[in-house]
Amino acid sequence: SFDTQLAGDPSMATFTDDRGWTLLHGEALAGNLGVIKLLLKHGADIHAKTPDGKDAATLARGIGWDEIANYLTTLAK
């Protein structure tokens, strides 16, 4: 499972790709709340920003994933 993969290699939760995005950014944009929770459990940076200054909550809200955006915003406080 993905949880097991993250436990075996927690750096996956904080890895930044060549675009400057983390998995958290991508999963927020895709609307995958379950995966977002796993990434945060394994150390993903909720405050990480894309090169154009957007965090995961901003990306989620921009595409209409309000539940995810609200969840991330609440945790980020």
CSV table of N, CA and C in Angstrom, one decimal:
chain,number,residue,atom,x,y,z
A,1,SER,N,0.8,-1.2,0.0
A,1,SER,CA,0.0,0.0,0.0
A,1,SER,C,0.9,1.3,0.0
A,2,PHE,N,0.3,2.4,-0.3
A,2,PHE,CA,1.0,3.6,-0.4
A,2,PHE,C,1.5,4.0,1.0
A,3,ASP,N,0.7,3.7,2.1
A,3,ASP,CA,1.2,4.0,3.4
A,3,ASP,C,2.5,3.2,3.7
A,4,THR,N,2.5,2.0,3.3
A,4,THR,CA,3.7,1.2,3.5
A,4,THR,C,4.9,1.7,2.8
A,5,GLN,N,4.7,2.2,1.5
A,5,GLN,CA,5.7,2.8,0.7
A,5,GLN,C,6.3,4.0,1.4
A,6,LEU,N,5.4,4.9,1.9
A,6,LEU,CA,5.8,6.1,2.6
A,6,LEU,C,6.6,5.8,3.9
A,7,ALA,N,6.1,4.7,4.6
A,7,ALA,CA,6.8,4.4,5.8
A,7,ALA,C,8.2,3.9,5.5
A,8,GLY,N,8.4,3.2,4.4
A,8,GLY,CA,9.7,2.7,4.0
A,8,GLY,C,10.6,3.7,3.5
A,9,ASP,N,10.0,4.8,2.9
A,9,ASP,CA,10.8,5.8,2.3
A,9,ASP,C,10.1,7.2,2.5
A,10,PRO,N,10.2,7.7,3.7
A,10,PRO,CA,9.5,9.0,4.1
A,10,PRO,C,9.9,10.2,3.2
A,11,SER,N,11.0,10.1,2.6
A,11,SER,CA,11.5,11.2,1.7
A,11,SER,C,10.5,11.4,0.5
A,12,MET,N,9.7,10.4,0.2
A,12,MET,CA,8.7,10.5,-0.8
A,12,MET,C,7.7,11.6,-0.5
A,13,ALA,N,7.4,11.8,0.8
A,13,ALA,CA,6.4,12.8,1.3
A,13,ALA,C,6.9,14.2,1.1
A,14,THR,N,8.2,14.4,1.0
A,14,THR,CA,8.8,15.7,0.9
A,14,THR,C,9.5,16.0,-0.4
A,15,PHE,N,9.6,15.0,-1.2
A,15,PHE,CA,10.3,15.1,-2.5
A,15,PHE,C,9.7,16.2,-3.4
A,16,THR,N,10.5,17.0,-4.0
A,16,THR,CA,10.1,18.1,-4.9
A,16,THR,C,10.6,17.7,-6.3
A,17,ASP,N,9.6,17.7,-7.3
A,17,ASP,CA,10.0,17.3,-8.6
A,17,ASP,C,10.7,18.4,-9.4
A,18,ASP,N,11.0,18.2,-10.6
A,18,ASP,CA,11.7,19.2,-11.4
A,18,ASP,C,10.9,20.5,-11.7
A,19,ARG,N,9.6,20.4,-11.5
A,19,ARG,CA,8.7,21.6,-11.6
A,19,ARG,C,8.6,22.4,-10.4
A,20,GLY,N,9.1,21.8,-9.3
A,20,GLY,CA,9.0,22.5,-8.0
A,20,GLY,C,7.8,22.1,-7.2
A,21,TRP,N,7.1,21.0,-7.6
A,21,TRP,CA,5.9,20.5,-6.9
A,21,TRP,C,6.2,19.3,-6.1
A,22,THR,N,5.5,19.2,-5.0
A,22,THR,CA,5.6,18.0,-4.1
A,22,THR,C,4.4,17.1,-4.5
A,23,LEU,N,4.4,15.9,-3.9
A,23,LEU,CA,3.2,15.0,-4.1
A,23,LEU,C,2.0,15.6,-3.5
A,24,LEU,N,2.2,16.4,-2.4
A,24,LEU,CA,1.0,17.0,-1.8
A,24,LEU,C,0.3,18.0,-2.7
A,25,HIS,N,1.1,18.7,-3.5
A,25,HIS,CA,0.5,19.7,-4.5
A,25,HIS,C,-0.3,18.9,-5.5
A,26,GLY,N,0.3,17.9,-6.0
A,26,GLY,CA,-0.4,17.1,-7.1
A,26,GLY,C,-1.6,16.4,-6.6
A,27,GLU,N,-1.6,15.9,-5.4
A,27,GLU,CA,-2.8,15.2,-4.8
A,27,GLU,C,-3.9,16.2,-4.4
A,28,ALA,N,-3.5,17.4,-4.0
A,28,ALA,CA,-4.5,18.4,-3.7
A,28,ALA,C,-5.2,18.8,-5.0
A,29,LEU,N,-4.5,18.9,-6.1
A,29,LEU,CA,-5.0,19.3,-7.3
A,29,LEU,C,-5.9,18.2,-7.9
A,30,ALA,N,-5.5,16.9,-7.6
A,30,ALA,CA,-6.3,15.8,-8.1
A,30,ALA,C,-7.5,15.5,-7.2
A,31,GLY,N,-7.6,16.0,-6.0
A,31,GLY,CA,-8.7,15.8,-5.1
A,31,GLY,C,-8.6,14.5,-4.3
A,32,ASN,N,-7.4,14.1,-4.0
A,32,ASN,CA,-7.3,12.8,-3.3
A,32,ASN,C,-7.0,13.0,-1.8
A,33,LEU,N,-8.1,13.2,-1.0
A,33,LEU,CA,-8.0,13.5,0.4
A,33,LEU,C,-7.3,12.4,1.2
A,34,GLY,N,-7.6,11.2,0.9
A,34,GLY,CA,-7.0,10.0,1.6
A,34,GLY,C,-5.5,10.0,1.4
A,35,VAL,N,-5.0,10.3,0.2
A,35,VAL,CA,-3.6,10.3,-0.1
A,35,VAL,C,-3.0,11.5,0.6
A,36,ILE,N,-3.7,12.6,0.6
A,36,ILE,CA,-3.2,13.8,1.3
A,36,ILE,C,-3.0,13.5,2.8
A,37,LYS,N,-3.9,12.9,3.4
A,37,LYS,CA,-3.8,12.5,4.8
A,37,LYS,C,-2.6,11.6,5.1
A,38,LEU,N,-2.3,10.7,4.2
A,38,LEU,CA,-1.2,9.8,4.3
A,38,LEU,C,0.1,10.6,4.1
A,39,LEU,N,0.2,11.5,3.2
A,39,LEU,CA,1.4,12.3,3.0
A,39,LEU,C,1.7,13.2,4.2
A,40,LEU,N,0.7,13.8,4.8
A,40,LEU,CA,0.9,14.6,5.9
A,40,LEU,C,1.3,13.7,7.1
A,41,LYS,N,0.7,12.6,7.3
A,41,LYS,CA,1.1,11.6,8.3
A,41,LYS,C,2.6,11.3,8.2
A,42,HIS,N,3.1,11.3,7.0
A,42,HIS,CA,4.5,10.9,6.8
A,42,HIS,C,5.5,12.1,6.6
A,43,GLY,N,5.0,13.3,7.0
A,43,GLY,CA,5.9,14.4,7.0
A,43,GLY,C,5.8,15.4,5.8
A,44,ALA,N,4.8,15.3,5.0
A,44,ALA,CA,4.7,16.3,3.9
A,44,ALA,C,4.6,17.7,4.5
A,45,ASP,N,5.2,18.7,3.8
A,45,ASP,CA,5.2,20.1,4.3
A,45,ASP,C,3.9,20.7,3.8
A,46,ILE,N,3.0,21.0,4.7
A,46,ILE,CA,1.7,21.6,4.4
A,46,ILE,C,1.9,23.0,3.9
A,47,HIS,N,3.0,23.7,4.2
A,47,HIS,CA,3.3,25.0,3.8
A,47,HIS,C,4.1,25.2,2.5
A,48,ALA,N,4.5,24.0,1.9
A,48,ALA,CA,5.3,24.1,0.7
A,48,ALA,C,4.6,24.8,-0.4
A,49,LYS,N,5.3,25.5,-1.2
A,49,LYS,CA,4.7,26.3,-2.2
A,49,LYS,C,5.3,25.9,-3.6
A,50,THR,N,4.5,26.0,-4.6
A,50,THR,CA,5.0,25.8,-6.0
A,50,THR,C,5.8,27.0,-6.4
A,51,PRO,N,6.6,26.9,-7.4
A,51,PRO,CA,7.4,28.1,-7.9
A,51,PRO,C,6.6,29.3,-8.0
A,52,ASP,N,5.3,29.2,-8.4
A,52,ASP,CA,4.5,30.4,-8.5
A,52,ASP,C,3.8,30.8,-7.2
A,53,GLY,N,4.2,30.2,-6.1
A,53,GLY,CA,3.7,30.7,-4.8
A,53,GLY,C,2.4,30.1,-4.3
A,54,LYS,N,2.0,28.9,-4.8
A,54,LYS,CA,0.7,28.3,-4.4
A,54,LYS,C,1.0,27.1,-3.5
A,55,ASP,N,0.3,27.1,-2.3
A,55,ASP,CA,0.3,25.9,-1.5
A,55,ASP,C,-0.7,24.9,-1.9
A,56,ALA,N,-0.8,23.8,-1.3
A,56,ALA,CA,-1.7,22.7,-1.7
A,56,ALA,C,-3.2,23.2,-1.5
A,57,ALA,N,-3.4,23.9,-0.4
A,57,ALA,CA,-4.8,24.4,-0.2
A,57,ALA,C,-5.3,25.3,-1.3
A,58,THR,N,-4.4,26.2,-1.7
A,58,THR,CA,-4.7,27.2,-2.8
A,58,THR,C,-5.0,26.4,-4.1
A,59,LEU,N,-4.2,25.4,-4.4
A,59,LEU,CA,-4.4,24.6,-5.6
A,59,LEU,C,-5.8,23.9,-5.5
A,60,ALA,N,-6.1,23.3,-4.4
A,60,ALA,CA,-7.3,22.6,-4.2
A,60,ALA,C,-8.5,23.5,-4.3
A,61,ARG,N,-8.4,24.7,-3.7
A,61,ARG,CA,-9.6,25.6,-3.8
A,61,ARG,C,-9.8,26.1,-5.2
A,62,GLY,N,-8.7,26.3,-5.9
A,62,GLY,CA,-8.8,26.8,-7.3
A,62,GLY,C,-9.5,25.9,-8.2
A,63,ILE,N,-9.5,24.6,-7.9
A,63,ILE,CA,-10.2,23.7,-8.8
A,63,ILE,C,-11.6,23.2,-8.2
A,64,GLY,N,-11.9,23.8,-7.1
A,64,GLY,CA,-13.2,23.5,-6.5
A,64,GLY,C,-13.2,22.4,-5.4
A,65,TRP,N,-12.1,21.9,-5.0
A,65,TRP,CA,-12.0,20.9,-3.9
A,65,TRP,C,-12.0,21.6,-2.6
A,66,ASP,N,-13.2,22.2,-2.2
A,66,ASP,CA,-13.3,23.0,-1.0
A,66,ASP,C,-13.1,22.1,0.3
A,67,GLU,N,-13.5,20.9,0.3
A,67,GLU,CA,-13.3,20.1,1.5
A,67,GLU,C,-11.8,19.9,1.7
A,68,ILE,N,-11.1,19.7,0.7
A,68,ILE,CA,-9.6,19.5,0.8
A,68,ILE,C,-9.0,20.8,1.2
A,69,ALA,N,-9.3,21.9,0.6
A,69,ALA,CA,-8.8,23.2,0.9
A,69,ALA,C,-9.1,23.6,2.3
A,70,ASN,N,-10.3,23.3,2.8
A,70,ASN,CA,-10.6,23.7,4.2
A,70,ASN,C,-9.8,22.8,5.2
A,71,TYR,N,-9.7,21.5,4.8
A,71,TYR,CA,-8.9,20.6,5.7
A,71,TYR,C,-7.5,21.1,5.8
A,72,LEU,N,-6.9,21.4,4.7
A,72,LEU,CA,-5.5,21.8,4.7
A,72,LEU,C,-5.3,23.2,5.4
A,73,THR,N,-6.2,24.1,5.2
A,73,THR,CA,-6.2,25.4,5.8
A,73,THR,C,-6.3,25.3,7.3
A,74,THR,N,-7.2,24.4,7.8
A,74,THR,CA,-7.3,24.2,9.2
A,74,THR,C,-6.1,23.6,9.8
A,75,LEU,N,-5.4,22.7,9.2
A,75,LEU,CA,-4.2,22.1,9.7
A,75,LEU,C,-3.0,23.0,9.7
A,76,ALA,N,-3.0,23.9,8.7
A,76,ALA,CA,-1.9,24.8,8.5
A,76,ALA,C,-1.8,25.9,9.6
A,77,LYS,N,-2.9,26.1,10.3
A,77,LYS,CA,-2.9,27.2,11.3
A,77,LYS,C,-2.1,26.8,12.5
